[in-house]
Tab-separated table of C-alpha atoms in Angstrom:
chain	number	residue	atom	x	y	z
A	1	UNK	CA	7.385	-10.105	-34.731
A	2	UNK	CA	7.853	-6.645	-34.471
A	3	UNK	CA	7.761	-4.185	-31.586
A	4	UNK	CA	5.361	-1.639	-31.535
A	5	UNK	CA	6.747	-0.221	-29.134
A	6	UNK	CA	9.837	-0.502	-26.497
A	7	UNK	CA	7.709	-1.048	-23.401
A	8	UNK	CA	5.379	-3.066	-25.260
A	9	UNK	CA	7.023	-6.907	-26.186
A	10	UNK	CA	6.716	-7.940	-29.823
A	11	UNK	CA	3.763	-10.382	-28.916
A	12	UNK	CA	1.635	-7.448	-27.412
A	13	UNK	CA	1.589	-8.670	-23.729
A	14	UNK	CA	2.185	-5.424	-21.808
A	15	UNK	CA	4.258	-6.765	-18.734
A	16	UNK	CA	5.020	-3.508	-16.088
A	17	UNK	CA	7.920	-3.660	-13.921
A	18	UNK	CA	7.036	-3.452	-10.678
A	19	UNK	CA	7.478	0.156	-9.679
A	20	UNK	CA	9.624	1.339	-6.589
A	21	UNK	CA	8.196	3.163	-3.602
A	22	UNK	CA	10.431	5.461	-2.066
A	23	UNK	CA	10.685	6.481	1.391
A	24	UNK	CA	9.846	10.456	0.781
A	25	UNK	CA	5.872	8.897	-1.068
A	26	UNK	CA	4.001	8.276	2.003
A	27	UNK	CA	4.718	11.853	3.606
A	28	UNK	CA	3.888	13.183	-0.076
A	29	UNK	CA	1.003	11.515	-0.470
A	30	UNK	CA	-0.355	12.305	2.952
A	31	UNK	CA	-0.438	15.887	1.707
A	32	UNK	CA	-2.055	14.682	-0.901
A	33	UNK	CA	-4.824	13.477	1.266
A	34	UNK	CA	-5.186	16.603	3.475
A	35	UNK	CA	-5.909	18.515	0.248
A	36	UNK	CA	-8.431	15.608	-0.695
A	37	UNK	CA	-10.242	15.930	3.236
A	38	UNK	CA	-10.831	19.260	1.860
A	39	UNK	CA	-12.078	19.133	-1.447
A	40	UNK	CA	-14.956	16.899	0.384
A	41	UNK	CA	-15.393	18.906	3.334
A	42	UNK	CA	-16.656	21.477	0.085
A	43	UNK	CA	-18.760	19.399	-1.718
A	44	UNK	CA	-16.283	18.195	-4.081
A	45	UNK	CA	-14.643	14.560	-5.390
A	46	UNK	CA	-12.048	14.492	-2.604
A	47	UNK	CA	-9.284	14.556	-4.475
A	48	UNK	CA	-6.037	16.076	-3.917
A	49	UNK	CA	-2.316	16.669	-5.317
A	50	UNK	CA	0.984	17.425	-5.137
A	51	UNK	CA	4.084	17.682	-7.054
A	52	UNK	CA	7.344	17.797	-5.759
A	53	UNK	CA	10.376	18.607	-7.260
A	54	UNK	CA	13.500	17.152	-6.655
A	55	UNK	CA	16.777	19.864	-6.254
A	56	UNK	CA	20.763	18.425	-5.201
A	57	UNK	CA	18.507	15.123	-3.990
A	58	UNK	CA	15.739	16.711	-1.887
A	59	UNK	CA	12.402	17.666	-2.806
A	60	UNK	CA	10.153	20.120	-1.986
A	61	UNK	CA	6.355	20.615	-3.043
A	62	UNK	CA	6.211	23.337	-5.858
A	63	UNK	CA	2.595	23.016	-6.364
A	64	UNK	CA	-0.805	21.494	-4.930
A	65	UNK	CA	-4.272	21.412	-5.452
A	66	UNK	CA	-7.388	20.153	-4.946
A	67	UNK	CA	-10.286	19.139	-7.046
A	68	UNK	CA	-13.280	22.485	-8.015
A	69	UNK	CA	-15.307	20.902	-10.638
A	70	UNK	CA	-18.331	22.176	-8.415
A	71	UNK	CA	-16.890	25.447	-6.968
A	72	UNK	CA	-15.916	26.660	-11.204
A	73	UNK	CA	-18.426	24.703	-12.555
A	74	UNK	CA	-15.666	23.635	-15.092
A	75	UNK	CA	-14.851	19.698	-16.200
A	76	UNK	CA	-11.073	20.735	-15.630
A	77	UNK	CA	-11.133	21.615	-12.391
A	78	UNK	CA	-9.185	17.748	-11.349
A	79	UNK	CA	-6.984	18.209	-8.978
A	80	UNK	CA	-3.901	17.001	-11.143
A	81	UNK	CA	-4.999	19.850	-14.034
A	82	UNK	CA	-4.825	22.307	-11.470
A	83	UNK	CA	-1.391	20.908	-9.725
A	84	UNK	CA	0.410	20.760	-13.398
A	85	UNK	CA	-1.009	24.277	-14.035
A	86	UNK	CA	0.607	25.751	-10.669
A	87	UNK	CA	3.836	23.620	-11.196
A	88	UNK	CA	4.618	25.076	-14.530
A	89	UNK	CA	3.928	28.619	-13.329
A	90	UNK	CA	6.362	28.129	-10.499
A	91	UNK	CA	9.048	26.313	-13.231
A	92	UNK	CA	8.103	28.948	-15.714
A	93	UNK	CA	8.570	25.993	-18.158
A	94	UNK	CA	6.046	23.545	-19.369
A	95	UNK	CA	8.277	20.883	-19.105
A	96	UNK	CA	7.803	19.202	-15.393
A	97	UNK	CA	10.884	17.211	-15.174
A	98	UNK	CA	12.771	15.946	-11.834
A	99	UNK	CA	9.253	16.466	-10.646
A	100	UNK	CA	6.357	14.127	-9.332
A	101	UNK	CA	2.929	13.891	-8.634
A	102	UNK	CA	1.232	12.272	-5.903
A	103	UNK	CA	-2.420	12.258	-6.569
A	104	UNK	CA	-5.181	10.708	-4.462
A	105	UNK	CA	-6.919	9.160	-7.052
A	106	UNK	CA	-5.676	7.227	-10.156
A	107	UNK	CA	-5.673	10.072	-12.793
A	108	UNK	CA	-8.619	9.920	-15.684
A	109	UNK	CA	-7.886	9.969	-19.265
A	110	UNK	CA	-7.469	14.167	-19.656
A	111	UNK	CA	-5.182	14.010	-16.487
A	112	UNK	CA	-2.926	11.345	-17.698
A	113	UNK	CA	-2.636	13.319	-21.262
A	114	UNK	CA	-1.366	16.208	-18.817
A	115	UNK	CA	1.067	14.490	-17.334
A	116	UNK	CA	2.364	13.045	-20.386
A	117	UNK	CA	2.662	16.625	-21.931
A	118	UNK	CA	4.264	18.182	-19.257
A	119	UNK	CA	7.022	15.735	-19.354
A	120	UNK	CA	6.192	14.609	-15.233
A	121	UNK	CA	8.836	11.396	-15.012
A	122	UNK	CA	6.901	9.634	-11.881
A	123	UNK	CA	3.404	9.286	-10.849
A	124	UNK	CA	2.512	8.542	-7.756
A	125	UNK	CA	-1.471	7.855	-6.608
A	126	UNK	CA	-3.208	6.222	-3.890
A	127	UNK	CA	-6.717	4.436	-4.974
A	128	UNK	CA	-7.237	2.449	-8.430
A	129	UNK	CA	-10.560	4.493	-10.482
A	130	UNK	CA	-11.882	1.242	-12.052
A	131	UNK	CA	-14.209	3.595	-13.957
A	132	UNK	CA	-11.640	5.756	-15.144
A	133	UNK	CA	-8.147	5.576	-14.310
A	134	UNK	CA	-5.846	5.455	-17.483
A	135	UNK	CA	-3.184	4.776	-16.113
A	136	UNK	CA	-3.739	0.591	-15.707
A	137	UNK	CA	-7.527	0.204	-14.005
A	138	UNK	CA	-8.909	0.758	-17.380
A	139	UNK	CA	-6.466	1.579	-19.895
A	140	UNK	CA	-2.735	2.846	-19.616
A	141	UNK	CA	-2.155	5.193	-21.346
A	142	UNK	CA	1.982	5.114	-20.426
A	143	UNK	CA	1.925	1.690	-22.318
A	144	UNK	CA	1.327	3.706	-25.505
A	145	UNK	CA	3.729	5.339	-27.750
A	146	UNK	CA	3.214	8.770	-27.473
A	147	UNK	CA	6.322	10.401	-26.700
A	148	UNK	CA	7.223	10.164	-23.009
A	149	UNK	CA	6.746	7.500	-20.294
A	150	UNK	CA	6.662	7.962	-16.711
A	151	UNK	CA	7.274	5.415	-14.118
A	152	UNK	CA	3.514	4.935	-12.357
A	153	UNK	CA	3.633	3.800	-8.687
A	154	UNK	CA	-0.096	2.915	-7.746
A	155	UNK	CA	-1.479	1.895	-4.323
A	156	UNK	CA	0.697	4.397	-1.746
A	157	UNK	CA	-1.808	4.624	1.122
A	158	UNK	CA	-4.426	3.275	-1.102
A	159	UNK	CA	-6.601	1.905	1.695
A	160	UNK	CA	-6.804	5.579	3.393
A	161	UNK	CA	-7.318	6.545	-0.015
A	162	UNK	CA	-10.079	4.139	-0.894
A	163	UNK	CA	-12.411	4.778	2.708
A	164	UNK	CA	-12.173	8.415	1.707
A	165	UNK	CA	-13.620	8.317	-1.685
A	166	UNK	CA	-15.766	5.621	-0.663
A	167	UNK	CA	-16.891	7.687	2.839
A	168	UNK	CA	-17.547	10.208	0.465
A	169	UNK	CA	-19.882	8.877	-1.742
A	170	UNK	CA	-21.944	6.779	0.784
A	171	UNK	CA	-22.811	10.101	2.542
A	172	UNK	CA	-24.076	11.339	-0.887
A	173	UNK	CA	-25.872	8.863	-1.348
A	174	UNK	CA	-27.329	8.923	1.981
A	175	UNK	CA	-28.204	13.021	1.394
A	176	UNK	CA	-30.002	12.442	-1.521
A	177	UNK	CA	-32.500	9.830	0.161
């Protein structure tokens, strides 16, 4: 049988290896999380990101953002868009390398494509989207050939992650009664 494609074996059965959390993701992602407090606090998906770039083995946050769908009335206001965006300003390259993201939420579909244009090696989020995360809840997209493949680490502070989305749309719900 033949490979479709290096991470993929030749009998189809995608098989991850199990990603490595590294001691620097919590304090990231908790960032991540303050950023995502405040994207509710406004009305919005609380989602939040950073990206951190790594320089002679530390790394410092180069970027960070938090979702405004509802504030720009715009479907690419995700917090991930709008972290990449700020990143590559701050590069002045497209190209994200030696960088991460930590992101709140598993990134959808568009985000995913993002990250896999702007070349981000490591992915870092908190809570699985079962409705659209693409990058293993409902389809992963880094198990595809399409040019670049970054290492995805899912479930850092995933349970503070979870309660927050889940906090957050219980009290809509409970508005709109």
């Amino acid at each position: 049988m033949k490979r479709i494609h290096p991470n993929i074996p030749a009998d189809g059965r995608f098989e991850p290896r199990v990603p490595l959390i590294l001691p620097h993701d919590e304090g990231f992602m908790r960032l991540a999380l303050e950023l995502a407090r405040e994207a509710a606090a406004e009305g919005e998906v609380p989602v939040g990101a950073v990206i951190a770039e790594r320089t002679a083995g530390e790394y410092r946050v180069i970027a960070s953002a938090r979702n405004t769908r509802e504030l720009e009335k715009t479907a690419s206001g995700h917090a991930e868009l709008r972290a990449i965006d700020e990143a590559c300003r701050v590069r002045g390259d497209w190209r994200l390398t030696d960088c991460t993201l930590y992101v709140t939420l598993e990134p959808c579909s568009m985000c995913a494509g993002a990250v896999l244009n702007a070349h981000l090696p490591r992915v870092v989020y908190g809570a699985k989207d079962a409705r659209a995360g693409a990058f293993g809840s409902v389809v992963n997209l880094a198990a595809y050939p399409l040019g670049f493949t970054p290492e995805v680490v899912p479930g850092v502070l995933a349970d503070e992650c979870s309660a927050l989305m889940r906090g957050f749309f219980s009290s809509l719900r409970e508005k709109r009664k």
